[in-house]
CSV table of N, CA and C in Angstrom, one decimal:
chain,number,residue,atom,x,y,z
A,1,MET,N,-4.8,21.4,6.4
A,1,MET,CA,-5.9,20.4,6.5
A,1,MET,C,-7.2,21.0,6.8
A,2,LEU,N,-7.1,22.2,7.7
A,2,LEU,CA,-8.5,22.8,8.0
A,2,LEU,C,-9.1,23.4,6.7
A,3,VAL,N,-8.1,24.0,5.9
A,3,VAL,CA,-8.6,24.6,4.7
A,3,VAL,C,-9.1,23.6,3.6
A,4,GLU,N,-8.5,22.4,3.5
A,4,GLU,CA,-9.1,21.4,2.7
A,4,GLU,C,-10.4,21.0,3.2
A,5,HIS,N,-10.6,20.8,4.5
A,5,HIS,CA,-12.0,20.3,5.0
A,5,HIS,C,-12.9,21.5,5.2
A,6,LYS,N,-12.7,22.7,4.7
A,6,LYS,CA,-13.5,23.8,4.7
A,6,LYS,C,-13.9,24.3,6.1
A,7,LYS,N,-12.9,24.0,7.1
A,7,LYS,CA,-13.0,24.5,8.4
A,7,LYS,C,-12.3,25.9,8.6
A,8,LEU,N,-11.6,26.2,7.7
A,8,LEU,CA,-10.7,27.5,7.8
A,8,LEU,C,-10.8,28.2,6.4
A,9,ARG,N,-11.1,29.3,6.4
A,9,ARG,CA,-11.2,29.9,5.1
A,9,ARG,C,-9.7,30.3,4.6
A,10,SER,N,-9.6,30.1,3.3
A,10,SER,CA,-8.2,30.2,2.7
A,10,SER,C,-7.6,31.6,2.9
A,11,CYS,N,-8.6,32.6,2.9
A,11,CYS,CA,-8.0,33.9,3.2
A,11,CYS,C,-7.3,34.2,4.6
A,12,HIS,N,-7.7,33.2,5.5
A,12,HIS,CA,-7.0,33.3,6.8
A,12,HIS,C,-5.6,32.6,6.9
A,13,THR,N,-5.4,31.7,5.9
A,13,THR,CA,-4.4,30.8,5.9
A,13,THR,C,-2.9,31.5,6.0
A,14,SER,N,-2.8,32.6,5.1
A,14,SER,CA,-1.7,33.4,5.0
A,14,SER,C,-1.3,34.1,6.3
A,15,LYS,N,-2.4,34.6,6.9
A,15,LYS,CA,-2.3,35.3,8.2
A,15,LYS,C,-1.8,34.4,9.4
A,16,ILE,N,-2.3,33.2,9.2
A,16,ILE,CA,-1.8,32.2,10.3
A,16,ILE,C,-0.4,31.7,10.1
A,17,TYR,N,-0.2,31.5,8.9
A,17,TYR,CA,1.2,31.1,8.4
A,17,TYR,C,2.3,32.2,8.8
A,18,GLN,N,2.0,33.4,8.5
A,18,GLN,CA,2.8,34.5,8.9
A,18,GLN,C,2.9,34.6,10.5
A,19,ALA,N,1.9,34.4,11.2
A,19,ALA,CA,1.9,34.6,12.5
A,19,ALA,C,2.9,33.4,13.1
A,20,LEU,N,2.7,32.3,12.6
A,20,LEU,CA,3.6,31.2,13.1
A,20,LEU,C,5.0,31.5,12.8
A,21,LEU,N,5.3,31.9,11.5
A,21,LEU,CA,6.8,32.2,11.2
A,21,LEU,C,7.3,33.3,12.0
A,22,THR,N,6.5,34.3,12.3
A,22,THR,CA,6.8,35.5,13.2
A,22,THR,C,7.1,34.9,14.5
A,23,ALA,N,6.3,34.0,15.2
A,23,ALA,CA,6.5,33.5,16.4
A,23,ALA,C,7.8,32.6,16.5
A,24,ILE,N,8.0,31.9,15.5
A,24,ILE,CA,9.2,31.0,15.5
A,24,ILE,C,10.5,31.9,15.4
A,25,SER,N,10.5,32.9,14.7
A,25,SER,CA,11.8,33.7,14.6
A,25,SER,C,11.9,34.9,15.7
A,26,ASP,N,10.9,35.1,16.5
A,26,ASP,CA,10.9,36.2,17.5
A,26,ASP,C,11.5,35.7,18.9
A,27,LYS,N,12.8,36.1,18.9
A,27,LYS,CA,13.6,35.6,20.1
A,27,LYS,C,13.1,36.2,21.4
A,28,THR,N,12.1,37.1,21.3
A,28,THR,CA,11.7,37.7,22.7
A,28,THR,C,10.5,36.7,23.0
A,29,LYS,N,9.9,36.0,22.2
A,29,LYS,CA,8.8,35.1,22.6
A,29,LYS,C,9.4,34.0,23.6
A,30,ALA,N,8.6,33.4,24.4
A,30,ALA,CA,8.9,32.4,25.2
A,30,ALA,C,9.4,31.2,24.4
A,31,LEU,N,10.3,30.4,24.8
A,31,LEU,CA,10.8,29.3,24.0
A,31,LEU,C,9.7,28.3,23.7
A,32,GLU,N,8.9,28.0,24.7
A,32,GLU,CA,7.8,27.0,24.4
A,32,GLU,C,6.9,27.5,23.2
A,33,ILE,N,6.6,28.9,23.2
A,33,ILE,CA,5.8,29.4,22.1
A,33,ILE,C,6.5,29.1,20.7
A,34,ARG,N,7.8,29.3,20.7
A,34,ARG,CA,8.6,29.3,19.5
A,34,ARG,C,8.5,27.8,19.1
A,35,CYS,N,8.7,26.9,20.1
A,35,CYS,CA,8.8,25.5,19.8
A,35,CYS,C,7.4,25.0,19.1
A,36,ARG,N,6.3,25.3,19.8
A,36,ARG,CA,5.0,24.9,19.4
A,36,ARG,C,4.7,25.6,18.0
A,37,ALA,N,5.0,26.8,17.8
A,37,ALA,CA,4.8,27.5,16.5
A,37,ALA,C,5.6,26.7,15.4
A,38,LEU,N,6.7,26.3,15.5
A,38,LEU,CA,7.6,25.5,14.7
A,38,LEU,C,6.8,24.1,14.4
A,39,GLU,N,6.4,23.4,15.4
A,39,GLU,CA,5.7,22.2,15.2
A,39,GLU,C,4.2,22.4,14.6
A,40,ALA,N,3.7,23.5,14.7
A,40,ALA,CA,2.3,23.8,14.2
A,40,ALA,C,2.6,24.1,12.7
A,41,ALA,N,3.6,24.8,12.3
A,41,ALA,CA,3.9,25.2,10.9
A,41,ALA,C,4.3,24.1,10.2
A,42,ALA,N,4.9,23.0,10.7
A,42,ALA,CA,5.6,21.9,10.0
A,42,ALA,C,4.8,21.3,8.8
A,43,PRO,N,3.5,21.1,9.0
A,43,PRO,CA,2.9,20.4,7.8
A,43,PRO,C,2.8,21.3,6.5
A,44,LEU,N,3.1,22.6,6.8
A,44,LEU,CA,3.0,23.6,5.6
A,44,LEU,C,4.2,23.3,4.8
A,45,SER,N,4.1,22.7,3.6
A,45,SER,CA,5.2,22.3,2.7
A,45,SER,C,5.6,23.6,1.9
A,46,LEU,N,6.2,24.6,2.6
A,46,LEU,CA,6.6,25.8,2.1
A,46,LEU,C,8.1,26.0,2.3
A,47,PRO,N,8.7,26.7,1.4
A,47,PRO,CA,10.2,26.9,1.6
A,47,PRO,C,10.6,27.7,2.9
A,48,GLN,N,9.8,28.5,3.3
A,48,GLN,CA,10.0,29.3,4.5
A,48,GLN,C,9.9,28.3,5.8
A,49,VAL,N,9.0,27.4,5.6
A,49,VAL,CA,8.9,26.5,6.8
A,49,VAL,C,10.1,25.6,6.9
A,50,LYS,N,10.5,25.1,5.7
A,50,LYS,CA,11.7,24.2,5.6
A,50,LYS,C,12.9,25.0,6.2
A,51,LYS,N,13.0,26.3,5.9
A,51,LYS,CA,14.2,27.1,6.3
A,51,LYS,C,14.1,27.2,7.8
A,52,ALA,N,12.9,27.4,8.4
A,52,ALA,CA,12.7,27.6,9.8
A,52,ALA,C,13.1,26.3,10.5
A,53,ILE,N,12.7,25.2,10.0
A,53,ILE,CA,13.1,23.9,10.7
A,53,ILE,C,14.5,23.6,10.6
A,54,THR,N,15.1,24.0,9.5
A,54,THR,CA,16.6,23.9,9.4
A,54,THR,C,17.4,24.8,10.4
A,55,GLU,N,16.9,26.1,10.5
A,55,GLU,CA,17.5,27.0,11.4
A,55,GLU,C,17.4,26.5,12.8
A,56,ALA,N,16.3,26.0,13.2
A,56,ALA,CA,16.0,25.6,14.6
A,56,ALA,C,16.8,24.4,14.8
A,57,TYR,N,17.0,23.5,13.9
A,57,TYR,CA,17.7,22.3,14.0
A,57,TYR,C,19.2,22.5,14.3
A,58,GLN,N,19.9,23.5,13.4
A,58,GLN,CA,21.2,23.8,13.3
A,58,GLN,C,21.5,24.9,14.6
A,59,GLY,N,20.6,25.5,15.4
A,59,GLY,CA,20.8,26.4,16.2
A,59,GLY,C,21.3,25.9,17.5
A,60,ASN,N,21.6,26.7,18.4
A,60,ASN,CA,22.3,26.3,19.7
A,60,ASN,C,21.3,25.8,20.8
A,61,ASN,N,19.9,25.9,20.5
A,61,ASN,CA,19.0,25.7,21.6
A,61,ASN,C,18.5,24.2,21.4
A,62,SER,N,18.7,23.4,22.5
A,62,SER,CA,18.4,21.9,22.3
A,62,SER,C,16.8,21.7,22.4
A,63,LYS,N,16.1,22.6,22.9
A,63,LYS,CA,14.7,22.4,22.8
A,63,LYS,C,14.1,22.7,21.4
A,64,LEU,N,14.6,23.7,20.9
A,64,LEU,CA,14.3,24.0,19.5
A,64,LEU,C,14.7,23.0,18.5
A,65,LYS,N,15.8,22.4,18.8
A,65,LYS,CA,16.3,21.3,18.0
A,65,LYS,C,15.4,20.1,18.1
A,66,ILE,N,15.0,19.8,19.3
A,66,ILE,CA,14.0,18.6,19.4
A,66,ILE,C,12.7,18.9,18.6
A,67,SER,N,12.2,20.1,18.8
A,67,SER,CA,11.0,20.5,18.0
A,67,SER,C,11.2,20.6,16.6
A,68,ALA,N,12.4,21.0,16.1
A,68,ALA,CA,12.8,20.7,14.7
A,68,ALA,C,12.7,19.4,14.2
A,69,ILE,N,13.2,18.4,14.9
A,69,ILE,CA,13.2,16.9,14.6
A,69,ILE,C,11.8,16.5,14.5
A,70,TYR,N,10.9,16.9,15.6
A,70,TYR,CA,9.5,16.7,15.4
A,70,TYR,C,8.9,17.1,14.1
A,71,ALA,N,9.2,18.3,13.9
A,71,ALA,CA,8.8,19.1,12.6
A,71,ALA,C,9.1,18.4,11.4
A,72,MET,N,10.3,17.8,11.5
A,72,MET,CA,10.7,17.2,10.2
A,72,MET,C,9.8,16.0,9.9
A,73,GLY,N,9.3,15.2,10.9
A,73,GLY,CA,8.3,14.2,10.6
A,73,GLY,C,7.0,14.7,10.1
A,74,LYS,N,6.6,15.7,10.8
A,74,LYS,CA,5.3,16.3,10.3
A,74,LYS,C,5.3,17.0,9.0
A,75,ASN,N,6.5,17.4,8.5
A,75,ASN,CA,6.7,18.2,7.2
A,75,ASN,C,6.5,17.1,6.1
A,76,CYS,N,6.7,15.9,6.4
A,76,CYS,CA,6.6,14.8,5.4
A,76,CYS,C,7.4,14.9,4.1
A,77,ASP,N,8.7,15.5,4.3
A,77,ASP,CA,9.6,15.5,3.2
A,77,ASP,C,10.7,14.6,3.4
A,78,HIS,N,11.0,13.7,2.6
A,78,HIS,CA,12.1,12.7,2.9
A,78,HIS,C,13.4,13.4,2.7
A,79,CYS,N,13.5,14.6,2.4
A,79,CYS,CA,14.8,15.5,2.5
A,79,CYS,C,15.4,15.4,3.9
A,80,TRP,N,14.5,15.1,4.9
A,80,TRP,CA,15.0,15.1,6.3
A,80,TRP,C,15.6,13.7,6.7
A,81,LEU,N,15.3,12.7,5.9
A,81,LEU,CA,15.7,11.4,6.3
A,81,LEU,C,17.3,11.2,6.7
A,82,PRO,N,18.2,11.8,6.0
A,82,PRO,CA,19.4,11.6,6.4
A,82,PRO,C,19.8,12.1,7.8
A,83,THR,N,19.2,13.3,8.1
A,83,THR,CA,19.3,13.9,9.4
A,83,THR,C,18.6,13.0,10.5
A,84,LEU,N,17.5,12.6,10.3
A,84,LEU,CA,16.8,11.6,11.2
A,84,LEU,C,17.4,10.4,11.4
A,85,LEU,N,18.0,9.8,10.3
A,85,LEU,CA,18.8,8.6,10.5
A,85,LEU,C,20.0,8.8,11.5
A,86,LYS,N,20.6,9.9,11.1
A,86,LYS,CA,21.7,10.3,12.1
A,86,LYS,C,21.4,10.4,13.6
A,87,GLU,N,20.2,11.1,13.7
A,87,GLU,CA,19.7,11.4,15.2
A,87,GLU,C,19.3,10.2,15.8
A,88,LEU,N,19.0,9.1,15.3
A,88,LEU,CA,18.6,7.9,15.9
A,88,LEU,C,19.7,7.4,16.7
A,89,ALA,N,20.8,7.7,16.4
A,89,ALA,CA,22.0,7.4,17.2
A,89,ALA,C,22.6,8.5,18.1
A,90,SER,N,21.8,9.4,18.4
A,90,SER,CA,22.1,10.7,19.2
A,90,SER,C,22.3,10.2,20.7
A,91,PRO,N,23.3,10.8,21.3
A,91,PRO,CA,23.4,10.6,22.9
A,91,PRO,C,22.2,11.0,23.6
A,92,ASP,N,21.4,12.0,23.1
A,92,ASP,CA,20.3,12.6,23.7
A,92,ASP,C,19.1,11.8,23.5
A,93,THR,N,18.5,11.4,24.7
A,93,THR,CA,17.3,10.6,24.7
A,93,THR,C,16.1,11.2,23.9
A,94,GLU,N,15.8,12.4,24.2
A,94,GLU,CA,14.6,13.1,23.7
A,94,GLU,C,14.8,13.2,22.2
A,95,ILE,N,16.0,13.4,21.7
A,95,ILE,CA,16.3,13.4,20.3
A,95,ILE,C,16.1,12.1,19.6
A,96,ARG,N,16.6,11.0,20.2
A,96,ARG,CA,16.4,9.6,19.7
A,96,ARG,C,14.9,9.3,19.6
A,97,TYR,N,14.2,9.7,20.6
A,97,TYR,CA,12.6,9.4,20.8
A,97,TYR,C,11.9,10.2,19.5
A,98,GLU,N,12.4,11.6,19.4
A,98,GLU,CA,11.7,12.3,18.4
A,98,GLU,C,12.0,11.8,17.1
A,99,ALA,N,13.2,11.5,16.8
A,99,ALA,CA,13.7,11.0,15.4
A,99,ALA,C,13.0,9.7,15.1
A,100,ALA,N,12.8,8.8,16.1
A,100,ALA,CA,12.0,7.5,15.8
A,100,ALA,C,10.6,7.9,15.3
A,101,GLU,N,10.1,8.8,16.1
A,101,GLU,CA,8.7,9.2,15.7
A,101,GLU,C,8.6,9.9,14.4
A,102,ALA,N,9.5,10.6,14.1
A,102,ALA,CA,9.7,11.3,12.9
A,102,ALA,C,9.7,10.4,11.7
A,103,CYS,N,10.6,9.3,11.9
A,103,CYS,CA,10.8,8.3,10.8
A,103,CYS,C,9.6,7.6,10.5
A,104,ALA,N,8.7,7.4,11.6
A,104,ALA,CA,7.5,6.8,11.5
A,104,ALA,C,6.6,7.6,10.7
A,105,GLU,N,6.5,8.8,10.9
A,105,GLU,CA,5.7,9.8,10.1
A,105,GLU,C,6.1,9.8,8.6
A,106,LEU,N,7.4,9.6,8.4
A,106,LEU,CA,7.8,9.5,7.0
A,106,LEU,C,7.6,8.1,6.3
A,107,GLY,N,7.3,7.1,7.1
A,107,GLY,CA,7.2,5.8,6.7
A,107,GLY,C,8.6,5.3,6.0
A,108,ALA,N,9.6,5.7,6.8
A,108,ALA,CA,11.0,5.5,6.3
A,108,ALA,C,11.5,4.1,6.6
A,109,GLU,N,11.4,3.3,5.5
A,109,GLU,CA,11.9,1.8,5.6
A,109,GLU,C,13.4,1.9,5.9
A,110,GLU,N,14.1,2.8,5.5
A,110,GLU,CA,15.5,3.0,5.6
A,110,GLU,C,16.0,3.0,7.1
A,111,ALA,N,14.9,3.4,7.9
A,111,ALA,CA,15.2,3.5,9.3
A,111,ALA,C,15.1,2.2,10.2
A,112,ILE,N,14.5,1.2,9.6
A,112,ILE,CA,14.2,-0.1,10.2
A,112,ILE,C,15.5,-0.6,10.9
A,113,PRO,N,16.6,-0.7,10.4
A,113,PRO,CA,17.8,-1.3,11.1
A,113,PRO,C,18.1,-0.5,12.4
A,114,SER,N,18.1,0.9,12.2
A,114,SER,CA,18.4,1.6,13.5
A,114,SER,C,17.3,1.6,14.5
A,115,LEU,N,16.0,1.5,14.0
A,115,LEU,CA,14.9,1.3,15.0
A,115,LEU,C,14.9,0.0,15.7
A,116,LYS,N,15.3,-1.1,14.9
A,116,LYS,CA,15.6,-2.3,15.6
A,116,LYS,C,16.5,-2.4,16.7
A,117,GLU,N,17.5,-1.5,16.5
A,117,GLU,CA,18.6,-1.4,17.6
A,117,GLU,C,18.0,-0.6,18.8
A,118,LEU,N,17.2,0.4,18.5
A,118,LEU,CA,16.6,1.1,19.6
A,118,LEU,C,15.6,0.4,20.5
A,119,ILE,N,15.2,-0.8,20.1
A,119,ILE,CA,14.3,-1.6,21.0
A,119,ILE,C,15.2,-2.0,22.2
A,120,ALA,N,16.4,-2.1,22.1
A,120,ALA,CA,17.4,-2.4,23.3
A,120,ALA,C,17.9,-1.1,23.9
A,121,ASP,N,17.4,0.1,23.5
A,121,ASP,CA,17.7,1.3,24.1
A,121,ASP,C,17.7,1.3,25.7
A,122,PRO,N,18.5,2.1,26.4
A,122,PRO,CA,18.4,2.1,27.9
A,122,PRO,C,17.1,2.8,28.3
A,123,ASP,N,16.5,3.7,27.5
A,123,ASP,CA,15.4,4.4,27.8
A,123,ASP,C,14.2,3.7,27.4
A,124,ILE,N,13.2,3.4,28.3
A,124,ILE,CA,12.0,2.7,27.8
A,124,ILE,C,11.1,3.5,27.0
A,125,ASP,N,11.0,4.8,27.1
A,125,ASP,CA,10.3,5.5,26.1
A,125,ASP,C,10.7,5.6,24.7
A,126,VAL,N,12.1,5.6,24.7
A,126,VAL,CA,12.7,5.3,23.3
A,126,VAL,C,12.4,4.0,22.7
A,127,GLN,N,12.5,2.9,23.6
A,127,GLN,CA,12.1,1.6,23.1
A,127,GLN,C,10.7,1.6,22.5
A,128,PHE,N,9.9,2.2,23.3
A,128,PHE,CA,8.5,2.2,22.8
A,128,PHE,C,8.3,3.0,21.6
A,129,ALA,N,9.0,4.2,21.4
A,129,ALA,CA,8.9,5.0,20.1
A,129,ALA,C,9.4,4.1,18.9
A,130,ALA,N,10.4,3.3,19.1
A,130,ALA,CA,11.1,2.4,18.1
A,130,ALA,C,10.0,1.3,17.7
A,131,ILE,N,9.4,0.7,18.8
A,131,ILE,CA,8.4,-0.3,18.4
A,131,ILE,C,7.2,0.4,17.6
A,132,GLN,N,6.6,1.4,18.1
A,132,GLN,CA,5.5,2.0,17.5
A,132,GLN,C,5.9,2.5,16.0
A,133,ALA,N,7.2,2.9,15.8
A,133,ALA,CA,7.5,3.4,14.5
A,133,ALA,C,7.6,2.1,13.5
A,134,LEU,N,8.2,1.0,14.1
A,134,LEU,CA,8.2,-0.2,13.2
A,134,LEU,C,6.8,-0.5,12.7
A,135,GLY,N,5.8,-0.5,13.7
A,135,GLY,CA,4.5,-0.7,13.5
A,135,GLY,C,3.8,0.2,12.3
A,136,LYS,N,4.2,1.5,12.4
A,136,LYS,CA,3.7,2.4,11.4
A,136,LYS,C,4.4,2.2,10.1
A,137,ILE,N,5.8,2.0,10.0
A,137,ILE,CA,6.4,1.8,8.8
A,137,ILE,C,6.0,0.5,8.1
A,138,GLY,N,6.0,-0.6,8.8
A,138,GLY,CA,5.5,-1.9,8.2
A,138,GLY,C,6.6,-2.5,7.4
A,139,GLY,N,6.1,-3.5,6.8
A,139,GLY,CA,7.0,-4.4,5.9
A,139,GLY,C,7.4,-5.6,6.6
A,140,ASN,N,7.9,-6.6,5.9
A,140,ASN,CA,8.3,-7.9,6.5
A,140,ASN,C,9.3,-7.7,7.4
A,141,GLU,N,10.4,-6.9,7.3
A,141,GLU,CA,11.5,-6.8,8.2
A,141,GLU,C,11.0,-6.3,9.6
A,142,ALA,N,10.1,-5.3,9.5
A,142,ALA,CA,9.5,-4.7,10.8
A,142,ALA,C,8.6,-5.6,11.4
A,143,LYS,N,8.0,-6.4,10.6
A,143,LYS,CA,7.0,-7.4,11.3
A,143,LYS,C,7.8,-8.5,11.9
A,144,GLU,N,8.9,-9.0,11.5
A,144,GLU,CA,9.6,-10.1,12.1
A,144,GLU,C,10.3,-9.5,13.3
A,145,CYS,N,10.8,-8.3,13.4
A,145,CYS,CA,11.3,-7.7,14.6
A,145,CYS,C,10.3,-7.7,15.6
A,146,LEU,N,9.1,-7.1,15.2
A,146,LEU,CA,8.0,-7.0,16.4
A,146,LEU,C,7.6,-8.3,16.8
A,147,GLU,N,7.6,-9.4,15.9
A,147,GLU,CA,7.3,-10.7,16.4
A,147,GLU,C,8.4,-11.2,17.4
A,148,GLN,N,9.6,-11.0,17.1
A,148,GLN,CA,10.7,-11.4,18.1
A,148,GLN,C,10.4,-10.7,19.3
A,149,CYS,N,10.0,-9.4,19.5
A,149,CYS,CA,9.8,-8.7,20.7
A,149,CYS,C,8.7,-9.5,21.5
A,150,LEU,N,7.9,-10.3,20.9
A,150,LEU,CA,6.8,-11.1,21.6
A,150,LEU,C,7.5,-12.2,22.4
A,151,ASP,N,8.7,-12.5,22.2
A,151,ASP,CA,9.4,-13.7,22.8
A,151,ASP,C,10.3,-13.2,23.9
A,152,GLY,N,10.4,-11.8,24.1
A,152,GLY,CA,11.4,-11.3,25.1
A,152,GLY,C,10.9,-11.4,26.5
A,153,PRO,N,11.6,-11.1,27.5
A,153,PRO,CA,11.2,-11.1,28.9
A,153,PRO,C,10.4,-10.0,29.4
A,154,SER,N,10.3,-9.0,28.7
A,154,SER,CA,9.7,-7.7,29.3
A,154,SER,C,8.1,-7.7,28.9
A,155,GLU,N,7.3,-7.6,29.8
A,155,GLU,CA,5.8,-7.6,29.5
A,155,GLU,C,5.4,-6.3,28.9
A,156,ALA,N,6.1,-5.1,29.2
A,156,ALA,CA,5.7,-3.8,28.6
A,156,ALA,C,6.2,-3.9,27.1
A,157,ILE,N,7.3,-4.5,26.7
A,157,ILE,CA,7.7,-4.6,25.4
A,157,ILE,C,6.9,-5.5,24.6
A,158,TYR,N,6.4,-6.6,25.3
A,158,TYR,CA,5.6,-7.4,24.5
A,158,TYR,C,4.1,-6.8,24.2
A,159,GLN,N,3.7,-6.0,25.3
A,159,GLN,CA,2.3,-5.3,24.9
A,159,GLN,C,2.4,-4.3,23.8
A,160,ALA,N,3.6,-3.5,23.9
A,160,ALA,CA,3.9,-2.6,22.8
A,160,ALA,C,4.0,-3.2,21.5
A,161,ALA,N,4.8,-4.3,21.4
A,161,ALA,CA,5.0,-4.9,20.2
A,161,ALA,C,3.6,-5.6,19.6
A,162,GLU,N,2.9,-6.1,20.6
A,162,GLU,CA,1.6,-6.8,20.2
A,162,GLU,C,0.7,-5.5,19.6
A,163,GLN,N,0.6,-4.4,20.2
A,163,GLN,CA,-0.2,-3.3,19.6
A,163,GLN,C,0.5,-2.9,18.3
A,164,ALA,N,1.8,-2.7,18.2
A,164,ALA,CA,2.3,-2.3,16.9
A,164,ALA,C,2.0,-3.2,15.8
A,165,LEU,N,2.0,-4.6,16.1
A,165,LEU,CA,1.7,-5.7,15.1
A,165,LEU,C,0.3,-5.5,14.7
A,166,ARG,N,-0.7,-5.2,15.8
A,166,ARG,CA,-2.1,-4.9,15.2
A,166,ARG,C,-2.2,-3.9,14.2
A,167,GLU,N,-1.5,-2.8,14.6
A,167,GLU,CA,-1.6,-1.6,13.7
A,167,GLU,C,-0.9,-2.0,12.3
A,168,LEU,N,0.2,-2.6,12.3
A,168,LEU,CA,0.8,-3.1,11.1
A,168,LEU,C,-0.1,-3.9,10.2
A,169,GLU,N,-0.8,-4.9,10.9
A,169,GLU,CA,-1.7,-5.8,10.2
A,169,GLU,C,-2.9,-5.1,9.7
A,170,THR,N,-3.4,-4.1,10.3
A,170,THR,CA,-4.5,-3.3,10.0
A,170,THR,C,-4.3,-2.6,8.7
A,171,TRP,N,-3.0,-2.0,8.5
A,171,TRP,CA,-2.6,-1.3,7.4
A,171,TRP,C,-2.3,-2.3,6.2
A,172,GLU,N,-1.9,-3.5,6.6
A,172,GLU,CA,-1.7,-4.5,5.4
A,172,GLU,C,-2.9,-5.0,4.8
A,173,ASP,N,-3.9,-5.1,5.8
A,173,ASP,CA,-5.3,-5.6,5.2
A,173,ASP,C,-6.4,-4.8,6.1
A,174,PRO,N,-6.8,-3.7,5.6
A,174,PRO,CA,-7.7,-2.8,6.4
A,174,PRO,C,-9.0,-3.6,6.5
A,175,PHE,N,-9.4,-4.4,5.6
A,175,PHE,CA,-10.6,-5.2,5.7
A,175,PHE,C,-10.6,-6.3,6.6
A,176,ALA,N,-9.6,-6.6,7.3
A,176,ALA,CA,-9.5,-7.7,8.2
A,176,ALA,C,-9.6,-7.3,9.7
A,177,PHE,N,-10.0,-5.9,9.9
A,177,PHE,CA,-10.0,-5.3,11.1
A,177,PHE,C,-10.9,-6.1,12.1
A,178,LYS,N,-10.4,-6.3,13.3
A,178,LYS,CA,-11.1,-7.0,14.4
A,178,LYS,C,-11.4,-6.1,15.5
A,179,ALA,N,-12.6,-6.0,16.0
A,179,ALA,CA,-12.8,-5.1,17.1
A,179,ALA,C,-12.3,-5.6,18.5
């Protein structure tokens, strides 16, 4: 994106890309650095980035796996969708949260049934992520679900659903925006 907007010279792109890939694979680096490098590299739709995401996801480190799920959404390739749909049912709260966010990034309508279930998740952050994802994905089924949230007993869920509906409606008709 920086290259496209002339904020970064294309001659520097490969150096940055190589530095990110090196940081991801360097097991002597702090885990947080490796995770952030993976997340930063994710928008680069290159085979080496996809390989790094896959390796992080399949590895034994839960933090790298969570970063890999985040990266799947930012990579914007629907090849990750089966993995993300599976992870929406993960016993791990952070994984469910990141999978919901990633499905939103992909605009994955296939995720709507699972996201609807996550609105009743025991974790409030997962509930919010599911609601926000439905707002980003859009469509009639998502809209109906969000409207049903307005009838529930939780004020926090009501507010989240109301915000998601505003976002959904903005995308449906961008010229109807109200300040």
